[in-house]
Each structure stands twice: as structure tokens, then as C-alpha cells.
Amino acid sequence: MSLLRRRKHPFNESFRKPEKEHENGDFSYESKRKKIPYEHEEERPLSKWSCFDTWCWLIGCVCVTWWFILFLYNAMPASFPKYVTEVITGPLPDPPGVKLRKLGLTAKHPVVFVPAAVTGGLELWEGRKCAQGLFRKRLWGGTYGDVYKRPQCWVEHMSLDNETGMDPCGIRVRPISGLVTADGFGSGCFVWTTLVSNLARIGYEEKTMFMAAYDWRLSFQNTQVRDQTLSRIKNNIELMVATSGGQKVVIIPHSTGALFFLHFMKWVEAPPPMGGGGGPYWCSKHIKAVVNIAAPFLGVPKAIPLFLSAESKDISLVRAIAPGFFENDIFQPQILQHVMRLSHSWDSTVSMIPRGGDTIWGGLDWSPEEGYSCDQKREMKNSTLVTNPARAKSAISLTRSANFGRIVSFGKDVAEAPSNDIDRIDFKGAVKGHRAENRTCRDLWTEYNGMGFEGTKAVADYKTYTAESIVELLHFVAPKMMARSTAHFSYGIADNMDDPKYKHYKYWSNPLETTLPNAPEMEIFSFYGTGLLTERAYIYKLSPTAECHIPFQIDSSTNDEETCLKGGVYSVDGDGTVPVLSAGFMCAKAWHGKTKFNPSGIRTYLREYRHSPPTTLLEGRGTLSCAHVDIMRNFALIEDVIRIAAGASGEELGGNRVHSNIFKWSEKINLQL
């Protein structure tokens, strides 16, 4: 009986409460007894819930929920999302096209779109063995699904020849024609779609709209040499004017498309073989207005770190958050080196180097934006203090400004030091060394492989670089790229526009070395965003030396809120990519009235759009955004564009509309007009 009482059913044993562990880590006698397994207990082991199980369960729940939401979204009526948005945010405004159609506006002038670099689609027509199955597939401006599977092959086909700037042997990548080429850049990123759809609401269709697609990787003149792109644009414009009853066209370039079309206006009137042979009045006969959107007429400082270290403000912030991420042997050769390989082979990126030298961008001790504060409230407060003589001294101390003219400085102390205290050693006479042979380095190819440690040290010893010395620096660190660049682009200021050398095409895209056409009835607009911090100057340092690593990098550890320094990047007012100075100076001063750059007195207008971020997630990127690309969806800008296309003049539009200090900054630039 005692034996029967002691032996209990395992079912009851499983419900017994666990024994507590003693302080010494040992278990009680009863606990030890529990651990003695019975024969039938081995057949039913207790399962444990691991961390991996938790993650699998969580991911499964997220996926099921996501697919369920997608199912509901596709099953609901098309008007339901709009109804929900209106309930939360209030009634949505009419799109500009609907609004203006109600006011009686209709299509009048044919419209020509000129896309920016990067936003135009490119497709493969001939490739190497690794690109099998990609014939006429988008290599740029699509979903990139096939690209992710073979990134090395994609880099190989998107790169151009380092010597000629043209197609590598056995590769042909060509621009996609039609409006579809620049509708959107990648999945969910729309560029021209909103503008095109609103123009269609007042009567425009494909025969009255033309997308001037071009291979934006090439230099502007080489688009004509290889693809006859400039001739195609000329023929299409002439056809549109002829078939619309003689109505002149409205040109709408975006970003670098403005530089491309500036080149076109000189090419079309120049005599062959260099030009299109249209005669001195071709633009006057065929163009009503040129509406430039976010145009970097004078280049962008953002191009400099792209060439020096394949970086930007975003990469600098990643370095600040996760130090060492891009220095990892896994990531750096796969990302930054290949970005540098692409950017050094694309001549279009070279066209973005700042133009005008120290006269425009400032020197060691001055810049047009001197005194700019990224905190608008503090800026207003300081301006109030200055008006009070008793507190003027304290105001000066509060308005400490960055030396924006020093576009690249090696060290924060160098960027802030008086110019007389900077001991600079000229780098141009330095003897370049050679790094050890390394197969991986040769495969990646950057021009730093031939610069050596001596050349790297010489660059850092020069301490700081302004807009003029930056061009000399690029000749030193990237001689092959700049050899092509000097054959197709120029970055100076013309003293005498009658000099025969300015008839060469290398000057045609530089507004400071070429003249506008003889078309006094034509109008030129500059539409761009303000209110976003935009890259202007950089703090650099030497990166850890390694065979394949880029020797320079932005010093992301440097910050100074008072001088708009964050993550090694100084910022000024702009649209996030193009500073106000580059987008607005030409129309604000250099082209205003009759000048040596505008001999016929073409009327110019500035229209600035103040950035306003979306208030809710339902607005997406928002219809008030003025970021460099998102401005193409800005309702106020689209309305202005439609009014011009429907026949309005700049005066009827309201003339200039300015939110920034562009006129104040332009007056500081001593340029003989």
C-alpha cells in the first residue's frame, strides 16, 4: 500500500508547482525527485519558446496584417481613401488643372519638358554576357528588380568610358523616348506625372507635349554627336509650332535640364558643323518662355564631395549615427567606390561644379551668404538687437557666421581660423606616388589608386579650398575626369563676350560665359524652393589608409548649431540640393535688364516657393513641398506653369515673388555687367 501511495500518476506530477531554488543554487529534495524522468515522460518532452520563435511569430503577424490591409484597400471603392482623407484633414483643394479649367483656361502654347540628370529613364540595347535577358529593360528609372540580382553587372553597363566619355566597347544604353521616360524615378517617386496630368485637364495631349529625353550621363555636346539629340529637339519644336497655328512653345526644364537647354539655345543658332544652323533669330521665332524649375545655373557645392569622397550630407549623417559602417571591408568597396566610379565617368556630373569662382561663391574671408542663420527666430532676434546701438556688441557675438567661401576645409579649426593664421602648402607641385598593386583596387577603379600617399598628404596640407582652388584640386585628384571636363565645360566668368573663343560649345552651358539669344519678346523664369537647409561647405579629414579606401571623408563628428554646421556639413537656404544663390542669382542680377549676358533685354522673373512639409502622413510628400524633386508636385508652382502655358506673361503672373535674401546676397557680388 505504501508503494502504491508513493507512486503517483504522471498527469498529477505535471501540475505540481515548481520548487523554489535555494539561495545556494541547490534544489530541494522534492525538486530533485521531480527531475527523475519516468519512461512515459520521455515520450512527451516539454517544448521551450525561443527568441527565434518570437521573431518568426512577429514577422508572420506583420505580413498577414499587411496583406489583409492590401486586400481591403483593393476591395474598397476607389473613392474611399479620398473620403477618409477628407474626414481627417478636411476638404481637399481642387488640383490646379481643375481649378484653372473652371476659370476658362485652355491649352494654347505647346509645351516641351526637359528632364534633369538622373530622372530620365535609360534602357539597355546591347550588353555583355552578364546582362543577358535585359534587352530594352530599364537600367535606370524603373523598379530595379533585375538590377538587385546583378549589381556588378549594372555598374559596368551604367559606366562610361573613362577616356572618351562615350559608350564602352560592346555596351549600348540609350534614353527612353516619350512622356513615360521621366514620369517617375523608381517605384513611388513621381517627377513629371502630376504636372502632365494637370496640363491634360485644360486640354493638353501628347501632340502638344514633348519630353526632350536625352542620355544625361553624356556631356551636352556628345548627346548630339552620338544620338543627334539636339537635332531631334529642334525638329520637334519646329513641328509643334507649325502644327499649332504658329504658337510658340513654352520650355520647362527641371534642375540640370536648365543647363542642357541653355546649351541647346546656343547650339541651335550657331552655324554648322558645331551648331544646328537655325540662324540668329531661331529662339525668337519659336520660344515664348523658358520656365526653369530648381535650376542650378551656377552649379552646386554638393557636387564636390561626390567627386572627392562619393559622399553627401546623408552619408555623413549615417557615419555620425553608425561610425565605421562605410569603413567596413564589406560595405565600402561595394558602395562608395562604385559611386565614385560612376560619377567620375559621367560628364553630366562635372557640369555641376560651382561656376564663377571666388567672385560668386566667396573667398577665404567672405561669402554672399555671410550672416545667414539656420534658425530664423534667432536671425530675427539678432537683427532686432543690431538696431539697438546699446546692445550692438552683444548682437555681433550672437551672429557668428560660417566662412561659406571655404567650400572644403581639413579640420573645423581651419574652417573657423582667420585666413592669416592658416599655413598652407601648395599641392600642385607635389609628386604623386603609387599604391601597391591590388587586383581588387583595379577592378573598382578610382583615380586615387594612382595618387599615392604623398599626393594625399599634399591635398590635406593645403588646408582649405575655395571655388577657384576646388577646380585645381579636382585636376590634381581626378585628372582623367577633368581632362574630359575641360573639353566640354568651363567654370569661369567672361570679361569680353566678343572674344571668339566663347563661340566654342564648352562655354555654352555656363551662363557667366555665354549670352542669351537675341529674343526680346521671350521671357525667362526661375522657379525654385526655399526654406530647406542646403549643403554649402564641408569639413574634411583623412580617412584610415587602406589599399582600396577613399583617402578623404567628411568629418561627421563636427557640429555647431550657431554656424549651421551639422555632421561636417555647413548649410544655407535652398531646396535641399540647390542653394538659393545658384538658382536665383542670374535672374536677380546677371540677366536682369540689358547686361552683357542678356544683350537683348529678355525679361526675367523670380518665383520662390516657401517649403511647407505635409501635416499628416495621408498627404504623402505634400502639395506644398518645395524640395528639389518634390517641388514638381507643388500646386502653387503647377498653377503658375499652367497659366504661362495658357498665355499669361510674367507681369500677369504677378512679377517677382521672393521669400529669401537673394537680392541682398546678389548685391554683395561684385560682377561687372
Tab-separated table of C-alpha atoms in Angstrom, residues 248-478:
chain	number	residue	atom	x	y	z
A	248	LYS	CA	5.480	79.471	-79.810
A	249	VAL	CA	6.481	76.763	-77.352
A	250	VAL	CA	6.938	77.008	-73.593
A	251	ILE	CA	10.070	75.195	-72.397
A	252	ILE	CA	10.012	73.671	-68.892
A	253	PRO	CA	13.440	72.389	-67.806
A	254	HIS	CA	13.982	70.870	-64.375
A	255	SER	CA	17.290	71.031	-62.490
A	256	THR	CA	20.255	70.250	-64.798
A	257	GLY	CA	17.809	70.254	-67.703
A	258	ALA	CA	18.123	74.054	-67.477
A	259	LEU	CA	21.862	73.846	-68.230
A	260	PHE	CA	21.182	71.389	-71.047
A	261	PHE	CA	18.656	73.753	-72.638
A	262	LEU	CA	20.959	76.751	-72.157
A	263	HIS	CA	23.456	74.793	-74.243
A	264	PHE	CA	20.731	73.990	-76.776
A	265	MET	CA	19.790	77.662	-77.287
A	266	LYS	CA	23.383	78.463	-78.278
A	267	TRP	CA	23.760	75.305	-80.376
A	268	VAL	CA	20.551	75.794	-82.366
A	269	GLU	CA	21.571	79.263	-83.564
A	270	ALA	CA	25.272	78.522	-84.140
A	271	PRO	CA	26.423	77.657	-87.667
A	272	PRO	CA	27.288	74.026	-88.516
A	273	PRO	CA	29.198	71.826	-88.043
A	274	MET	CA	29.420	72.802	-84.371
A	275	GLY	CA	25.877	74.198	-84.214
A	276	GLY	CA	22.416	73.457	-85.565
A	277	GLY	CA	22.337	76.242	-88.186
A	278	GLY	CA	18.979	77.698	-87.127
A	279	GLY	CA	20.135	81.286	-87.543
A	280	PRO	CA	20.371	84.196	-85.061
A	281	TYR	CA	16.583	84.550	-84.576
A	282	TRP	CA	15.539	80.915	-84.199
A	283	CYS	CA	14.772	81.207	-80.467
A	284	SER	CA	12.844	84.440	-81.020
A	285	LYS	CA	10.638	82.727	-83.608
A	286	HIS	CA	9.966	79.507	-81.738
A	287	ILE	CA	10.129	80.071	-77.952
A	288	LYS	CA	7.642	82.067	-75.860
A	289	ALA	CA	9.151	81.400	-72.433
A	290	VAL	CA	11.651	79.227	-70.588
A	291	VAL	CA	10.337	78.223	-67.162
A	292	ASN	CA	13.344	76.882	-65.246
A	293	ILE	CA	12.462	74.805	-62.174
A	294	ALA	CA	15.122	74.332	-59.444
A	295	ALA	CA	17.858	75.257	-61.914
A	296	PRO	CA	21.483	75.056	-60.670
A	297	PHE	CA	22.703	77.789	-63.033
A	298	LEU	CA	25.933	78.325	-61.075
A	299	GLY	CA	26.488	74.709	-60.050
A	300	VAL	CA	26.123	73.180	-56.596
A	301	PRO	CA	28.693	72.678	-53.820
A	302	LYS	CA	27.042	69.277	-53.303
A	303	ALA	CA	28.941	68.036	-56.384
A	304	ILE	CA	32.340	68.472	-54.677
A	305	PRO	CA	32.051	65.682	-52.055
A	306	LEU	CA	30.638	63.436	-54.774
A	307	PHE	CA	33.959	63.687	-56.623
A	308	LEU	CA	36.248	63.777	-53.583
A	309	SER	CA	34.759	61.003	-51.477
A	310	ALA	CA	31.493	59.817	-53.103
A	311	GLU	CA	29.611	61.345	-50.186
A	312	SER	CA	26.785	63.717	-49.311
A	313	LYS	CA	25.123	65.035	-46.181
A	314	ASP	CA	23.069	61.846	-45.861
A	315	ILE	CA	26.137	59.587	-45.809
A	316	SER	CA	27.761	61.923	-43.299
A	317	LEU	CA	24.753	61.534	-41.001
A	318	VAL	CA	24.935	57.738	-41.330
A	319	ARG	CA	28.584	57.911	-40.282
A	320	ALA	CA	27.627	60.033	-37.282
A	321	ILE	CA	24.970	57.514	-36.205
A	322	ALA	CA	26.957	54.360	-37.011
A	323	PRO	CA	30.703	55.121	-37.031
A	324	GLY	CA	32.734	52.681	-39.083
A	325	PHE	CA	29.802	51.439	-41.173
A	326	PHE	CA	31.179	52.590	-44.525
A	327	GLU	CA	34.762	51.789	-43.491
A	328	ASN	CA	33.792	48.134	-43.127
A	329	ASP	CA	35.535	45.965	-45.722
A	330	ILE	CA	32.165	44.511	-46.706
A	331	PHE	CA	30.329	47.743	-47.454
A	332	GLN	CA	32.832	50.342	-48.636
A	333	PRO	CA	34.143	48.579	-51.766
A	334	GLN	CA	30.572	47.758	-52.758
A	335	ILE	CA	29.121	51.234	-52.270
A	336	LEU	CA	31.368	54.287	-52.192
A	337	GLN	CA	33.984	53.093	-54.676
A	338	HIS	CA	31.341	52.178	-57.227
A	339	VAL	CA	29.562	55.502	-56.701
A	340	MET	CA	32.874	57.218	-57.406
A	341	ARG	CA	33.455	55.056	-60.471
A	342	LEU	CA	30.076	56.067	-61.896
A	343	SER	CA	30.304	59.760	-61.024
A	344	HIS	CA	33.813	60.084	-62.460
A	345	SER	CA	32.708	58.578	-65.763
A	346	TRP	CA	29.532	60.668	-66.175
A	347	ASP	CA	30.256	64.048	-67.747
A	348	SER	CA	26.857	65.358	-66.666
A	349	THR	CA	28.001	65.401	-63.032
A	350	VAL	CA	31.012	67.515	-63.975
A	351	SER	CA	28.648	70.206	-65.257
A	352	MET	CA	27.543	70.717	-61.625
A	353	ILE	CA	30.901	72.016	-60.370
A	354	PRO	CA	30.399	75.559	-58.949
A	355	ARG	CA	30.830	78.271	-61.578
A	356	GLY	CA	32.096	81.808	-61.208
A	357	GLY	CA	34.932	81.106	-58.801
A	358	ASP	CA	35.523	83.282	-55.749
A	359	THR	CA	33.677	86.201	-57.338
A	360	ILE	CA	30.377	84.337	-56.964
A	361	TRP	CA	30.907	81.894	-54.104
A	362	GLY	CA	33.222	83.924	-51.893
A	363	GLY	CA	36.835	83.608	-50.764
A	364	LEU	CA	38.678	82.781	-47.582
A	365	ASP	CA	37.231	85.735	-45.672
A	366	TRP	CA	33.831	86.464	-47.220
A	367	SER	CA	30.780	84.941	-48.872
A	368	PRO	CA	27.496	86.383	-50.168
A	369	GLU	CA	25.509	84.490	-47.511
A	370	GLU	CA	27.653	85.784	-44.660
A	371	GLY	CA	25.497	86.242	-41.558
A	372	TYR	CA	22.956	83.597	-42.553
A	373	SER	CA	21.382	81.797	-39.613
A	374	CYS	CA	19.633	78.468	-39.983
A	375	ASP	CA	17.433	79.443	-37.026
A	376	GLN	CA	15.029	82.030	-38.426
A	377	LYS	CA	13.848	83.108	-34.967
A	378	ARG	CA	17.396	83.735	-33.816
A	379	GLU	CA	18.121	85.604	-37.050
A	380	MET	CA	15.135	87.924	-36.484
A	381	LYS	CA	16.168	88.387	-32.866
A	382	ASN	CA	19.685	89.309	-33.848
A	383	SER	CA	18.505	91.803	-36.460
A	384	THR	CA	16.428	93.482	-33.749
A	385	LEU	CA	19.395	93.667	-31.456
A	386	VAL	CA	21.530	95.320	-34.107
A	387	THR	CA	19.057	98.194	-34.383
A	388	ASN	CA	19.701	98.950	-30.714
A	389	PRO	CA	23.129	100.683	-30.515
A	390	ALA	CA	23.468	99.936	-26.809
A	391	ARG	CA	23.321	96.201	-27.495
A	392	ALA	CA	25.129	96.096	-30.833
A	393	LYS	CA	28.194	94.458	-29.334
A	394	SER	CA	26.201	91.537	-27.943
A	395	ALA	CA	24.389	91.170	-31.275
A	396	ILE	CA	27.691	90.730	-33.120
A	397	SER	CA	28.671	87.953	-30.752
A	398	LEU	CA	25.339	86.215	-31.359
A	399	THR	CA	25.590	86.368	-35.154
A	400	ARG	CA	28.841	84.442	-35.585
A	401	SER	CA	28.765	83.207	-39.165
A	402	ALA	CA	30.413	80.377	-41.033
A	403	ASN	CA	33.039	81.045	-43.690
A	404	PHE	CA	30.917	79.635	-46.508
A	405	GLY	CA	33.552	80.659	-49.065
A	406	ARG	CA	35.797	77.891	-47.748
A	407	ILE	CA	33.954	75.108	-49.539
A	408	VAL	CA	36.318	72.392	-48.269
A	409	SER	CA	38.373	72.679	-45.080
A	410	PHE	CA	40.515	69.995	-43.493
A	411	GLY	CA	39.537	70.446	-39.858
A	412	LYS	CA	36.962	72.587	-38.057
A	413	ASP	CA	39.745	74.766	-36.650
A	414	VAL	CA	40.844	75.584	-40.211
A	415	ALA	CA	37.298	76.465	-41.259
A	416	GLU	CA	36.982	78.953	-38.393
A	417	ALA	CA	40.524	80.381	-38.248
A	418	PRO	CA	41.434	83.820	-39.689
A	419	SER	CA	42.970	83.378	-43.127
A	420	ASN	CA	46.283	84.913	-41.981
A	421	ASP	CA	46.684	82.142	-39.409
A	422	ILE	CA	46.323	79.293	-41.917
A	423	ASP	CA	49.662	77.846	-43.021
A	424	ARG	CA	49.003	76.397	-46.464
A	425	ILE	CA	51.396	74.284	-48.546
A	426	ASP	CA	50.695	74.298	-52.289
A	427	PHE	CA	49.663	70.860	-53.515
A	428	LYS	CA	50.065	71.437	-57.258
A	429	GLY	CA	53.786	70.701	-57.254
A	430	ALA	CA	53.503	67.570	-55.146
A	431	VAL	CA	54.913	64.335	-56.551
A	432	LYS	CA	52.320	61.610	-56.733
A	433	GLY	CA	53.187	58.133	-55.546
A	434	HIS	CA	51.634	54.792	-56.364
A	435	ARG	CA	49.827	52.366	-54.135
A	436	ALA	CA	50.770	48.734	-54.088
A	437	GLU	CA	49.305	46.592	-56.825
A	438	ASN	CA	45.952	45.182	-55.798
A	439	ARG	CA	43.599	43.324	-58.109
A	440	THR	CA	40.520	44.453	-56.167
A	441	CYS	CA	41.563	48.083	-56.457
A	442	ARG	CA	41.979	47.774	-60.197
A	443	ASP	CA	38.559	46.180	-60.515
A	444	LEU	CA	36.918	49.025	-58.592
A	445	TRP	CA	38.945	51.771	-60.276
A	446	THR	CA	39.235	55.127	-58.647
A	447	GLU	CA	41.816	57.682	-59.704
A	448	TYR	CA	43.094	57.702	-56.134
A	449	ASN	CA	44.877	54.438	-56.929
A	450	GLY	CA	47.478	56.460	-58.835
A	451	MET	CA	47.767	59.356	-56.383
A	452	GLY	CA	49.658	57.653	-53.586
A	453	PHE	CA	50.204	58.682	-50.006
A	454	GLU	CA	52.368	61.676	-50.929
A	455	GLY	CA	49.631	63.186	-53.074
A	456	THR	CA	47.023	62.540	-50.377
A	457	LYS	CA	49.118	64.316	-47.760
A	458	ALA	CA	49.691	67.274	-50.100
A	459	VAL	CA	45.926	67.746	-50.547
A	460	ALA	CA	45.360	67.822	-46.784
A	461	ASP	CA	48.305	70.189	-46.205
A	462	TYR	CA	46.707	72.869	-48.380
A	463	LYS	CA	44.107	73.122	-45.569
A	464	THR	CA	41.184	74.896	-47.248
A	465	TYR	CA	39.744	75.325	-50.732
A	466	THR	CA	37.538	77.987	-52.297
A	467	ALA	CA	35.542	77.702	-55.532
A	468	GLU	CA	38.584	78.533	-57.684
A	469	SER	CA	41.056	76.233	-55.961
A	470	ILE	CA	38.450	73.435	-55.940
A	471	VAL	CA	38.745	73.185	-59.737
A	472	GLU	CA	42.536	72.941	-59.393
A	473	LEU	CA	42.101	70.294	-56.693
A	474	LEU	CA	39.893	68.179	-58.967
A	475	HIS	CA	42.506	68.415	-61.732
A	476	PHE	CA	45.008	67.006	-59.218
A	477	VAL	CA	42.955	64.145	-57.758
A	478	ALA	CA	40.930	63.212	-60.880
